[in-house]
Tab-separated table of C-alpha atoms in Angstrom:
chain	number	residue	atom	x	y	z
A	1	UNK	CA	-221.904	-55.371	18.917
A	2	UNK	CA	-223.037	-51.809	20.480
A	3	UNK	CA	-225.744	-49.967	18.773
A	4	UNK	CA	-225.171	-46.372	18.595
A	5	UNK	CA	-226.768	-44.953	22.092
A	6	UNK	CA	-226.804	-41.327	21.416
A	7	UNK	CA	-228.742	-39.539	18.760
A	8	UNK	CA	-229.592	-36.230	17.506
A	9	UNK	CA	-231.701	-34.514	14.529
A	10	UNK	CA	-228.546	-34.816	12.012
A	11	UNK	CA	-228.059	-38.648	13.269
A	12	UNK	CA	-231.543	-39.390	13.103
A	13	UNK	CA	-231.960	-37.910	9.362
A	14	UNK	CA	-228.965	-39.708	8.062
A	15	UNK	CA	-230.006	-42.986	9.338
A	16	UNK	CA	-233.590	-42.543	8.071
A	17	UNK	CA	-232.176	-42.102	4.920
A	18	UNK	CA	-230.831	-45.666	4.919
A	19	UNK	CA	-234.064	-46.934	6.554
A	20	UNK	CA	-232.561	-46.744	10.339
A	21	UNK	CA	-232.829	-45.287	13.562
A	22	UNK	CA	-230.211	-44.347	16.297
A	23	UNK	CA	-231.867	-46.978	18.513
A	24	UNK	CA	-231.137	-49.786	16.728
A	25	UNK	CA	-228.588	-48.930	14.119
A	26	UNK	CA	-225.641	-51.664	14.169
A	27	UNK	CA	-222.274	-50.418	14.034
A	28	UNK	CA	-220.618	-53.617	13.957
A	29	UNK	CA	-222.590	-54.151	10.381
A	30	UNK	CA	-220.376	-52.348	8.281
A	31	UNK	CA	-217.112	-53.424	10.021
A	32	UNK	CA	-218.234	-57.217	9.536
A	33	UNK	CA	-219.193	-56.569	5.836
A	34	UNK	CA	-215.749	-54.882	5.248
A	35	UNK	CA	-213.961	-57.548	7.228
A	36	UNK	CA	-215.499	-60.065	4.857
A	37	UNK	CA	-214.603	-58.383	1.629
A	38	UNK	CA	-210.982	-58.086	2.732
A	39	UNK	CA	-210.642	-61.784	3.702
A	40	UNK	CA	-212.131	-62.571	0.054
A	41	UNK	CA	-209.614	-60.348	-1.511
A	42	UNK	CA	-206.756	-61.826	0.760
A	43	UNK	CA	-206.436	-58.508	2.386
A	44	UNK	CA	-205.524	-57.532	5.824
A	45	UNK	CA	-208.580	-55.913	8.025
A	46	UNK	CA	-208.068	-54.057	11.365
A	47	UNK	CA	-211.796	-53.777	13.007
A	48	UNK	CA	-212.504	-50.177	14.283
A	49	UNK	CA	-215.643	-51.114	16.055
A	50	UNK	CA	-216.148	-49.751	19.574
A	51	UNK	CA	-216.357	-52.967	21.938
A	52	UNK	CA	-218.119	-51.057	24.943
A	53	UNK	CA	-220.531	-48.258	25.406
A	54	UNK	CA	-217.733	-45.998	26.904
A	55	UNK	CA	-215.783	-46.300	23.690
A	56	UNK	CA	-218.544	-45.797	21.461
A	57	UNK	CA	-219.333	-42.262	23.330
A	58	UNK	CA	-215.944	-41.365	23.447
A	59	UNK	CA	-215.144	-41.963	19.994
A	60	UNK	CA	-218.477	-40.559	18.114
A	61	UNK	CA	-219.888	-37.224	18.061
A	62	UNK	CA	-223.719	-37.900	19.265
A	63	UNK	CA	-225.030	-35.166	16.535
A	64	UNK	CA	-223.580	-36.998	13.402
A	65	UNK	CA	-221.467	-40.059	14.151
A	66	UNK	CA	-218.446	-38.511	13.108
A	67	UNK	CA	-215.169	-39.041	14.801
A	68	UNK	CA	-214.384	-37.060	17.711
A	69	UNK	CA	-210.438	-36.265	18.649
A	70	UNK	CA	-210.399	-39.388	20.909
A	71	UNK	CA	-212.035	-41.448	18.099
A	72	UNK	CA	-209.307	-40.169	15.818
A	73	UNK	CA	-206.705	-40.891	17.948
A	74	UNK	CA	-207.814	-44.453	18.415
A	75	UNK	CA	-208.004	-45.174	15.014
A	76	UNK	CA	-204.703	-43.673	14.296
A	77	UNK	CA	-203.229	-46.070	16.941
A	78	UNK	CA	-205.084	-48.932	15.230
A	79	UNK	CA	-203.821	-48.187	11.926
A	80	UNK	CA	-200.274	-47.735	13.122
A	81	UNK	CA	-200.376	-51.161	14.926
A	82	UNK	CA	-202.008	-52.488	11.397
A	83	UNK	CA	-199.144	-50.900	9.433
A	84	UNK	CA	-196.605	-52.397	11.838
A	85	UNK	CA	-197.730	-55.737	11.843
A	86	UNK	CA	-198.134	-55.855	7.838
A	87	UNK	CA	-194.782	-54.849	7.653
A	88	UNK	CA	-193.389	-57.732	9.479
């Protein structure tokens, strides 16, 4: 699982609040937890964790971990695919 490779003061400050750092924060941890919760509840779940450093850098702003336009487009594509799959 990629770790957030960028950083910045805002990222460092936000991660420090939860005892983490930009160098070691695992973006996949929340994804894995949410997947487990969904599975236990019998709900569908679509992972949105980046699988490459290039995706990670394209999807998230380095200063604050918010999604970029590319990240929002990738998330929208994932959600549409999941909705289509769930409806079938």
